[in-house]
GROMACS .gro file of C-alpha atoms in nm:
model
  443
    1MET     CA    1  10.011  10.115  14.365
    2LEU     CA    2  10.109   9.804  14.506
    3SER     CA    3  10.015   9.570  14.178
    4TYR     CA    4  10.195   9.836  13.982
    5LEU     CA    5  10.508   9.804  14.194
    6LYS     CA    6  10.497   9.431  14.151
    7THR     CA    7  10.467   9.442  13.779
    8THR     CA    8  10.755   9.694  13.767
    9VAL     CA    9  10.972   9.460  13.938
   10CYS     CA   10  10.847   9.158  13.740
   11ALA     CA   11  10.879   9.363  13.395
   12ALA     CA   12  11.246   9.484  13.476
   13ALA     CA   13  11.314   9.120  13.617
   14GLY     CA   14  11.201   9.003  13.232
   15LEU     CA   15  11.512   9.223  13.103
   16ALA     CA   16  11.776   8.996  13.270
   17MET     CA   17  11.641   8.683  13.134
   18ALA     CA   18  11.801   8.798  12.788
   19ALA     CA   19  12.118   8.873  12.968
   20THR     CA   20  12.121   8.491  13.131
   21SER     CA   21  12.244   8.372  12.769
   22VAL     CA   22  12.551   8.620  12.813
   23ILE     CA   23  12.647   8.610  13.165
   24ALA     CA   24  12.606   8.235  13.310
   25ASP     CA   25  12.710   8.358  13.663
   26PRO     CA   26  12.537   8.650  13.790
   27TYR     CA   27  12.744   8.654  14.123
   28ALA     CA   28  13.091   8.637  13.906
   29ASP     CA   29  13.146   9.014  13.968
   30HIS     CA   30  13.091   8.974  14.331
   31ARG     CA   31  13.235   8.667  14.397
   32GLY     CA   32  13.524   8.703  14.734
   33GLU     CA   33  13.363   9.026  14.860
   34THR     CA   34  13.255   9.059  15.203
   35LEU     CA   35  12.885   9.177  15.306
   36VAL     CA   36  12.842   9.302  15.670
   37VAL     CA   37  12.447   9.287  15.751
   38ASN     CA   38  12.266   9.411  16.089
   39PHE     CA   39  12.008   9.142  16.209
   40PRO     CA   40  11.836   9.097  16.528
   41ALA     CA   41  11.817   8.885  16.791
   42HIS     CA   42  11.491   8.735  16.676
   43PRO     CA   43  11.361   8.396  16.620
   44HIS     CA   44  11.352   8.470  16.254
   45PHE     CA   45  11.697   8.557  16.205
   46ASP     CA   46  11.791   8.283  16.448
   47ALA     CA   47  11.657   8.068  16.127
   48VAL     CA   48  11.845   8.268  15.889
   49MET     CA   49  12.147   8.221  16.010
   50LYS     CA   50  12.113   7.853  15.957
   51VAL     CA   51  12.060   7.928  15.619
   52LEU     CA   52  12.312   8.238  15.540
   53PRO     CA   53  12.627   7.951  15.460
   54GLU     CA   54  12.405   7.820  15.169
   55PHE     CA   55  12.377   8.171  14.982
   56THR     CA   56  12.789   8.197  15.052
   57LYS     CA   57  12.843   7.854  14.911
   58GLU     CA   58  12.617   7.926  14.585
   59THR     CA   59  12.756   8.291  14.518
   60GLY     CA   60  13.102   8.308  14.655
   61ILE     CA   61  13.003   8.599  14.839
   62ASN     CA   62  13.109   8.598  15.244
   63VAL     CA   63  12.844   8.725  15.510
   64GLU     CA   64  12.941   8.863  15.841
   65VAL     CA   65  12.667   8.913  16.055
   66ASP     CA   66  12.633   9.197  16.357
   67GLN     CA   67  12.301   9.056  16.534
   68LEU     CA   68  12.186   9.259  16.823
   69GLN     CA   69  11.913   9.276  17.039
   70TYR     CA   70  11.665   9.492  16.882
   71LEU     CA   71  11.671   9.830  17.071
   72LYS     CA   72  12.078   9.808  17.083
   73MET     CA   73  12.029   9.718  16.724
   74ARG     CA   74  11.805  10.028  16.630
   75GLU     CA   75  12.080  10.236  16.840
   76ARG     CA   76  12.339  10.126  16.614
   77GLN     CA   77  12.155  10.169  16.276
   78THR     CA   78  12.035  10.512  16.397
   79LEU     CA   79  12.406  10.586  16.404
   80GLU     CA   80  12.570  10.401  16.150
   81LEU     CA   81  12.315  10.560  15.923
   82THR     CA   82  12.447  10.912  15.977
   83LYS     CA   83  12.830  10.815  15.865
   84ASN     CA   84  12.915  10.961  15.506
   85LYS     CA   85  13.032  10.587  15.476
   86GLY     CA   86  12.858  10.304  15.671
   87ASP     CA   87  12.977   9.944  15.811
   88TYR     CA   88  12.641   9.762  15.728
   89ASP     CA   89  12.575   9.666  15.383
   90LEU     CA   90  12.241   9.534  15.416
   91ILE     CA   91  12.005   9.611  15.779
   92ALA     CA   92  11.676   9.455  15.920
   93TYR     CA   93  11.436   9.693  16.044
   94VAL     CA   94  11.070   9.731  16.175
   95VAL     CA   95  10.823   9.939  15.996
   96PHE     CA   96  10.835  10.226  16.219
   97SER     CA   97  11.220  10.225  16.083
   98LYS     CA   98  11.102  10.232  15.748
   99ALA     CA   99  10.945  10.603  15.810
  100ASP     CA  100  11.240  10.712  15.993
  101TYR     CA  101  11.490  10.588  15.743
  102VAL     CA  102  11.322  10.676  15.403
  103TYR     CA  103  11.249  11.043  15.544
  104ALA     CA  104  11.558  11.138  15.639
  105ASP     CA  105  11.684  10.987  15.275
  106GLN     CA  106  11.899  10.721  15.464
  107LEU     CA  107  11.749  10.379  15.278
  108GLU     CA  108  11.841  10.315  14.865
  109ASN     CA  109  11.516  10.320  14.651
  110LEU     CA  110  11.525   9.958  14.513
  111ALA     CA  111  11.388  10.065  14.125
  112ARG     CA  112  11.740  10.081  13.966
  113TYR     CA  113  11.846   9.735  14.122
  114PHE     CA  114  11.561   9.584  14.004
  115MET     CA  115  11.579   9.758  13.646
  116ASN     CA  116  11.934   9.613  13.615
  117PRO     CA  117  11.981   9.277  13.415
  118LYS     CA  118  12.283   9.194  13.572
  119LEU     CA  119  12.144   9.171  13.957
  120ALA     CA  120  11.750   9.118  13.878
  121ASP     CA  121  11.643   8.788  13.884
  122PRO     CA  122  11.396   8.703  13.653
  123ASN     CA  123  11.280   8.409  13.867
  124PHE     CA  124  11.207   8.680  14.164
  125ASP     CA  125  10.841   8.623  14.140
  126ALA     CA  126  10.757   8.954  14.316
  127GLU     CA  127  10.375   8.854  14.305
  128ASP     CA  128  10.405   8.569  14.570
  129LEU     CA  129  10.525   8.780  14.830
  130ILE     CA  130  10.243   8.868  15.084
  131ASP     CA  131  10.090   9.225  14.953
  132GLY     CA  132   9.999   9.335  15.260
  133TYR     CA  133  10.360   9.324  15.380
  134VAL     CA  134  10.511   9.446  15.073
  135ALA     CA  135  10.312   9.754  15.141
  136ASN     CA  136  10.384   9.778  15.505
  137ILE     CA  137  10.767   9.728  15.511
  138GLY     CA  138  10.877   9.826  15.198
  139VAL     CA  139  10.658  10.116  15.031
  140ALA     CA  140  10.694  10.460  15.126
  141GLY     CA  141  10.562  10.799  14.967
  142GLY     CA  142  10.241  10.702  14.864
  143LYS     CA  143   9.893  10.733  15.054
  144LYS     CA  144   9.933  10.851  15.356
  145GLY     CA  145  10.348  10.890  15.315
  146TYR     CA  146  10.372  10.530  15.407
  147LEU     CA  147  10.133  10.316  15.226
  148PRO     CA  148  10.117  10.235  14.811
  149GLY     CA  149  10.001  10.504  14.590
  150PRO     CA  150  10.075  10.690  14.226
  151THR     CA  151  10.340  10.859  14.423
  152GLY     CA  152  10.499  10.536  14.614
  153SER     CA  153  10.883  10.375  14.574
  154LEU     CA  154  11.000  10.062  14.713
  155PHE     CA  155  11.269  10.063  14.963
  156GLY     CA  156  11.281   9.720  15.133
  157LEU     CA  157  11.134   9.386  15.101
  158PRO     CA  158  10.953   9.192  15.347
  159PHE     CA  159  11.169   8.940  15.530
  160GLY     CA  160  10.992   8.775  15.846
  161SER     CA  161  10.619   8.863  15.809
  162GLU     CA  162  10.409   8.832  16.139
  163THR     CA  163  10.022   8.894  16.154
  164SER     CA  164   9.792   8.834  16.450
  165ILE     CA  165   9.663   8.448  16.476
  166LEU     CA  166   9.416   8.259  16.747
  167GLY     CA  167   9.554   7.980  16.909
  168TYR     CA  168   9.359   7.806  17.125
  169ARG     CA  169   9.338   7.460  17.337
  170LYS     CA  170   9.171   7.203  17.152
  171ASP     CA  171   9.128   6.969  17.425
  172ILE     CA  172   8.947   7.261  17.631
  173PHE     CA  173   8.737   7.287  17.314
  174GLU     CA  174   8.668   6.927  17.251
  175LYS     CA  175   8.554   6.860  17.628
  176HIS     CA  176   8.303   7.115  17.626
  177ASP     CA  177   8.216   7.100  17.279
  178LEU     CA  178   8.321   7.475  17.181
  179LYS     CA  179   8.307   7.584  16.847
  180VAL     CA  180   8.629   7.759  16.766
  181PRO     CA  181   8.544   8.169  16.748
  182GLU     CA  182   8.497   8.303  16.399
  183THR     CA  183   8.347   8.626  16.488
  184TYR     CA  184   8.418   8.915  16.764
  185ASP     CA  185   8.102   8.852  16.927
  186GLU     CA  186   8.150   8.451  16.964
  187LEU     CA  187   8.542   8.548  17.090
  188LEU     CA  188   8.440   8.760  17.323
  189GLU     CA  189   8.153   8.509  17.444
  190LEU     CA  190   8.412   8.245  17.510
  191ALA     CA  191   8.662   8.455  17.681
  192CYS     CA  192   8.398   8.481  17.912
  193LEU     CA  193   8.254   8.174  17.950
  194ILE     CA  194   8.558   7.928  17.945
  195PRO     CA  195   8.642   8.061  18.307
  196GLU     CA  196   8.281   7.960  18.436
  197LEU     CA  197   8.376   7.580  18.239
  198GLU     CA  198   8.714   7.573  18.377
  199PRO     CA  199   8.744   7.730  18.725
  200GLY     CA  200   9.109   7.905  18.764
  201MET     CA  201   9.143   7.947  18.377
  202GLY     CA  202   9.156   8.260  18.213
  203GLY     CA  203   8.952   8.272  17.852
  204LEU     CA  204   9.197   8.458  17.628
  205ALA     CA  205   9.548   8.543  17.727
  206SER     CA  206   9.621   8.925  17.617
  207ARG     CA  207   9.880   9.197  17.657
  208ALA     CA  208   9.747   9.520  17.917
  209ALA     CA  209  10.018   9.632  18.070
  210SER     CA  210  10.064  10.021  18.070
  211GLY     CA  211  10.224  10.140  17.733
  212HIS     CA  212  10.284  10.005  17.367
  213HIS     CA  213  10.147   9.663  17.541
  214ALA     CA  214   9.805   9.801  17.602
  215SER     CA  215   9.825  10.018  17.313
  216HIS     CA  216   9.895   9.695  17.085
  217ALA     CA  217   9.619   9.470  17.247
  218PHE     CA  218   9.394   9.758  17.167
  219LEU     CA  219   9.498   9.795  16.785
  220LEU     CA  220   9.453   9.392  16.748
  221HIS     CA  221   9.048   9.514  16.819
  222LEU     CA  222   9.050   9.819  16.664
  223ALA     CA  223   9.106   9.717  16.302
  224PRO     CA  224   8.857   9.459  16.254
  225LEU     CA  225   8.596   9.625  16.429
  226GLY     CA  226   8.605   9.890  16.176
  227GLY     CA  227   8.832  10.131  16.345
  228ARG     CA  228   9.142  10.378  16.296
  229ILE     CA  229   9.365  10.617  16.483
  230PHE     CA  230   9.276  10.893  16.192
  231ASP     CA  231   9.058  10.927  15.906
  232ASP     CA  232   9.157  11.054  15.572
  233GLU     CA  233   9.213  11.398  15.663
  234TRP     CA  234   9.436  11.286  15.954
  235ASN     CA  235   9.117  11.380  16.241
  236PRO     CA  236   9.176  11.150  16.561
  237ILE     CA  237   8.926  10.894  16.577
  238VAL     CA  238   9.001  10.700  16.808
  239ASP     CA  239   8.713  10.759  17.057
  240ASN     CA  240   8.446  10.670  16.800
  241GLU     CA  241   8.221  10.428  16.835
  242ALA     CA  242   8.436  10.155  16.696
  243GLY     CA  243   8.733  10.299  16.950
  244VAL     CA  244   8.473  10.269  17.216
  245LYS     CA  245   8.430   9.901  17.104
  246ALA     CA  246   8.769   9.823  17.093
  247ALA     CA  247   8.834   9.926  17.442
  248GLU     CA  248   8.517   9.758  17.578
  249ALA     CA  249   8.666   9.423  17.416
  250LEU     CA  250   8.961   9.443  17.561
  251LYS     CA  251   8.853   9.536  17.931
  252LYS     CA  252   8.594   9.208  17.882
  253ILE     CA  253   8.870   9.004  17.758
  254VAL     CA  254   9.127   9.139  18.054
  255ASN     CA  255   8.877   9.102  18.317
  256CYS     CA  256   8.795   8.708  18.246
  257GLY     CA  257   9.152   8.635  18.192
  258ALA     CA  258   9.351   8.458  18.447
  259GLU     CA  259   9.528   8.593  18.731
  260GLY     CA  260   9.754   8.856  18.683
  261SER     CA  261   9.605   8.977  18.373
  262LYS     CA  262   9.610   9.339  18.381
  263THR     CA  263   9.949   9.354  18.410
  264PHE     CA  264  10.041   9.076  18.092
  265GLY     CA  265  10.318   9.214  17.844
  266PHE     CA  266  10.324   8.983  17.547
  267ALA     CA  267  10.607   8.788  17.767
  268GLU     CA  268  10.372   8.729  18.039
  269ALA     CA  269  10.027   8.656  17.803
  270GLY     CA  270  10.204   8.414  17.616
  271ALA     CA  271  10.338   8.265  17.941
  272SER     CA  272  10.026   8.192  18.049
  273PHE     CA  273   9.928   8.020  17.752
  274LEU     CA  274  10.192   7.818  17.760
  275GLN     CA  275  10.158   7.666  18.133
  276GLY     CA  276   9.743   7.600  18.053
  277ASN     CA  277   9.649   7.903  18.246
  278SER     CA  278   9.471   8.047  17.953
  279ALA     CA  279   9.238   7.833  17.698
  280MET     CA  280   9.315   8.123  17.389
  281PHE     CA  281   9.579   8.386  17.271
  282LEU     CA  282   9.553   8.644  17.026
  283ASP     CA  283   9.880   8.727  16.905
  284SER     CA  284  10.154   8.743  16.668
  285THR     CA  285  10.253   8.438  16.451
  286VAL     CA  286  10.625   8.448  16.586
  287PHE     CA  287  10.490   8.307  16.914
  288ALA     CA  288  10.381   7.947  16.738
  289GLY     CA  289  10.728   7.818  16.770
  290GLN     CA  290  10.706   7.804  17.123
  291VAL     CA  291  10.408   7.599  17.178
  292ASN     CA  292  10.558   7.258  17.128
  293ASN     CA  293  10.895   7.321  17.303
  294PRO     CA  294  10.885   7.109  17.596
  295ASP     CA  295  11.117   7.311  17.768
  296LYS     CA  296  10.877   7.605  17.770
  297SER     CA  297  10.541   7.444  17.711
  298LYS     CA  298  10.340   7.244  17.885
  299VAL     CA  299  10.061   7.227  17.620
  300VAL     CA  300  10.258   7.039  17.330
  301GLY     CA  301  10.055   6.897  17.090
  302LYS     CA  302   9.724   7.081  17.227
  303ILE     CA  303   9.715   7.392  17.045
  304GLY     CA  304   9.493   7.480  16.730
  305TRP     CA  305   9.507   7.774  16.495
  306ALA     CA  306   9.259   7.988  16.357
  307PRO     CA  307   9.255   8.294  16.185
  308HIS     CA  308   9.190   8.627  16.392
  309PRO     CA  309   8.815   8.672  16.435
  310VAL     CA  310   8.603   8.862  16.224
  311GLY     CA  311   8.447   9.195  16.337
  312VAL     CA  312   8.301   9.426  16.073
  313ARG     CA  313   8.580   9.345  15.855
  314ALA     CA  314   8.891   9.100  15.838
  315GLY     CA  315   9.173   9.295  15.979
  316SER     CA  316   9.470   9.107  16.123
  317GLN     CA  317   9.760   9.297  16.217
  318THR     CA  318  10.145   9.376  16.026
  319GLY     CA  319  10.405   9.304  16.157
  320GLY     CA  320  10.770   9.152  16.153
  321PHE     CA  321  11.085   9.285  15.996
  322GLY     CA  322  11.172   9.388  15.626
  323ILE     CA  323  11.542   9.413  15.512
  324GLY     CA  324  11.676   9.759  15.342
  325ILE     CA  325  12.024   9.864  15.179
  326PRO     CA  326  12.135  10.163  15.312
  327LYS     CA  327  12.218  10.478  15.135
  328ASN     CA  328  12.577  10.473  15.283
  329ALA     CA  329  12.653  10.094  15.211
  330PRO     CA  330  12.971  10.056  15.108
  331ASN     CA  331  12.886   9.752  14.851
  332LYS     CA  332  12.516   9.796  14.743
  333ASP     CA  333  12.492   9.602  14.434
  334ALA     CA  334  12.610   9.249  14.628
  335ALA     CA  335  12.388   9.348  14.919
  336PHE     CA  336  12.081   9.362  14.650
  337LEU     CA  337  12.232   8.966  14.514
  338LEU     CA  338  12.202   8.883  14.923
  339MET     CA  339  11.854   9.084  15.013
  340GLN     CA  340  11.704   8.906  14.647
  341TRP     CA  341  11.877   8.581  14.734
  342LEU     CA  342  11.710   8.560  15.107
  343THR     CA  343  11.376   8.691  14.999
  344SER     CA  344  11.335   8.424  14.718
  345LYS     CA  345  11.128   8.154  14.695
  346LYS     CA  346  11.418   7.917  14.755
  347ALA     CA  347  11.536   8.082  15.050
  348ASP     CA  348  11.213   8.186  15.198
  349LYS     CA  349  11.097   7.793  15.206
  350LEU     CA  350  11.486   7.682  15.377
  351ILE     CA  351  11.404   7.980  15.635
  352ALA     CA  352  11.090   7.851  15.709
  353LEU     CA  353  11.187   7.471  15.741
  354ALA     CA  354  11.450   7.617  15.981
  355GLY     CA  355  11.216   7.770  16.223
  356GLY     CA  356  11.124   8.132  16.040
  357ASN     CA  357  10.867   8.339  15.915
  358PRO     CA  358  10.797   8.323  15.556
  359SER     CA  359  10.738   8.607  15.306
  360ARG     CA  360  10.585   8.417  15.058
  361TYR     CA  361  10.181   8.244  14.954
  362SER     CA  362  10.370   8.012  14.794
  363THR     CA  363  10.606   7.898  15.109
  364HIS     CA  364  10.282   7.897  15.361
  365ALA     CA  365  10.114   7.615  15.085
  366ASP     CA  366  10.437   7.448  15.065
  367PRO     CA  367  10.372   7.063  15.151
  368GLU     CA  368  10.707   7.012  15.284
  369VAL     CA  369  10.712   7.328  15.504
  370ASN     CA  370  10.360   7.225  15.632
  371GLU     CA  371  10.391   6.864  15.707
  372LYS     CA  372  10.701   6.990  15.890
  373PHE     CA  373  10.490   7.297  16.059
  374PRO     CA  374  10.122   7.222  16.000
  375HIS     CA  375  10.022   7.557  16.099
  376MET     CA  376  10.198   7.745  15.817
  377GLU     CA  377   9.907   7.676  15.573
  378THR     CA  378   9.666   7.863  15.841
  379PHE     CA  379   9.919   8.111  15.904
  380GLY     CA  380   9.903   8.148  15.553
  381GLU     CA  381   9.548   8.270  15.507
  382ALA     CA  382   9.571   8.453  15.777
  383LEU     CA  383   9.842   8.687  15.624
  384LYS     CA  384   9.616   8.732  15.319
  385ASN     CA  385   9.389   8.967  15.592
  386ALA     CA  386   9.663   9.122  15.717
  387ASP     CA  387   9.611   9.507  15.747
  388PRO     CA  388   9.905   9.708  15.600
  389ASP     CA  389   9.730  10.065  15.780
  390TRP     CA  390   9.631   9.879  16.123
  391ARG     CA  391   9.845  10.174  16.307
  392PRO     CA  392   9.981  10.498  16.120
  393ILE     CA  393  10.355  10.460  16.058
  394ILE     CA  394  10.428  10.846  16.125
  395PRO     CA  395  10.681  10.995  16.320
  396VAL     CA  396  10.481  11.132  16.594
  397TRP     CA  397  10.323  10.778  16.656
  398GLY     CA  398  10.572  10.717  16.923
  399LYS     CA  399  10.432  10.962  17.151
  400ILE     CA  400  10.068  10.921  17.065
  401ASN     CA  401  10.109  10.556  17.095
  402ALA     CA  402  10.257  10.597  17.483
  403ASP     CA  403   9.927  10.801  17.561
  404LEU     CA  404   9.700  10.582  17.432
  405GLY     CA  405   9.882  10.287  17.607
  406THR     CA  406   9.908  10.427  17.935
  407THR     CA  407   9.529  10.555  17.912
  408LEU     CA  408   9.407  10.213  17.831
  409SER     CA  409   9.576  10.097  18.131
  410LYS     CA  410   9.388  10.347  18.319
  411ILE     CA  411   9.087  10.202  18.197
  412ILE     CA  412   9.149   9.857  18.237
  413VAL     CA  413   9.304   9.891  18.590
  414ASP     CA  414   9.098  10.214  18.756
  415ASP     CA  415   8.756  10.194  18.583
  416PHE     CA  416   8.827  10.514  18.397
  417PRO     CA  417   8.549  10.554  18.167
  418ILE     CA  418   8.615  10.469  17.819
  419GLN     CA  419   8.426  10.752  17.620
  420GLU     CA  420   8.600  11.039  17.788
  421SER     CA  421   8.939  10.899  17.846
  422LEU     CA  422   8.953  10.809  17.473
  423GLU     CA  423   8.813  11.142  17.397
  424GLY     CA  424   9.133  11.262  17.594
  425VAL     CA  425   9.380  11.104  17.406
  426SER     CA  426   9.211  11.231  17.065
  427VAL     CA  427   9.232  11.605  17.188
  428ARG     CA  428   9.621  11.543  17.281
  429THR     CA  429   9.680  11.353  16.941
  430ARG     CA  430   9.514  11.643  16.790
  431ALA     CA  431   9.768  11.901  16.923
  432LEU     CA  432  10.108  11.649  16.850
  433MET     CA  433   9.961  11.636  16.466
  434ASP     CA  434   9.930  12.032  16.460
  435GLU     CA  435  10.277  12.099  16.593
  436ALA     CA  436  10.435  11.840  16.341
  437GLY     CA  437  10.265  12.020  16.064
  438TYR     CA  438  10.005  11.786  15.959
  439TYR     CA  439   9.696  12.039  15.937
  440THR     CA  440   9.960  12.303  15.717
  441TRP     CA  441   9.749  12.221  15.443
  442THR     CA  442   9.371  12.193  15.618
  443GLN     CA  443   9.404  12.552  15.791
   0.00000   0.00000   0.00000
């Protein structure tokens, strides 16, 4: 379905080519308009802010940005999208908001915009967008309701793609002649070997704090170790062999971690790595922008990057943001032009050079981008294995996620039995899914 969507976009863009000889300026009808967009306070969007003036210079369309802390952004959008006429022409959102907004009919289906030869850029090249992120952040209504499939539609475009990546101390690895781990067996061995080789240093800095941090860390291991939260009939399978192995892996990593590891969130795990207290870090690519910042890092110039290690398969996370047009947006056509421009090859590269997270294969491979950020090519390779189904994008996931994260904390901190604890999560998850109607057609 994903290739079908991309083919549809490209075919529609081809229609626009015929119009280029007639419409010399595709932005003429919208010059002087002002768009209001809602972005989060986030490093990627800080980079976007540096590039936005180029859009106005090129198109004559003005852009006002309401940039908010993420949770406040979500609260504001929840209010704005229920109005008959909203204030926002374009919004950024995370993948779980996609599920909520599409189900509530609050995001525009993008088909009619890509079908419009006056709007669709024939050089947009949708095939260059990273597949897993188009699926994860943009498509709804297909397989499982949130993935591509014959019934799926496109409601947004990836904008600031992140995946899990392994950072490691090159100096420590060279000192002890260590091989960068490519498999989970190698990763887990090193996680506990390094503290023996370097007393006082943790092996792998990881999230573990009760709640969504512990759940996130567990999910990072679950996908590559072959697991899922549900099978294809929505039966909870978090307590199967793969789930147990993922929990065992997380517990081992935390037990071999730096002091305080059992309470680490994303910020604390990152700080442990930046301050030289941990030799490895496995989490989002967005973290890379800090490692060579001397104001935050004591390991400047000492960090190497490698793809997320492979278990039974390659499967790194999908994260980051997308952008979409609200159903109640006042200037939808101009908003589409901005969305298309921001995710174009030109802008994706400009944003990457300004420190943002690109969403195109070509940007990750670009020589100029890699000269400034040598890790970007490695990140591009890692993104090819990004799994759009590494966690379920369904409305009840928030409750399941909280329960899973609390239970995992008890496993890590209080030594609760893994199998029994995960079985409890599965039982409670089934009850939530039953209440939400997921077994209506199987009873």
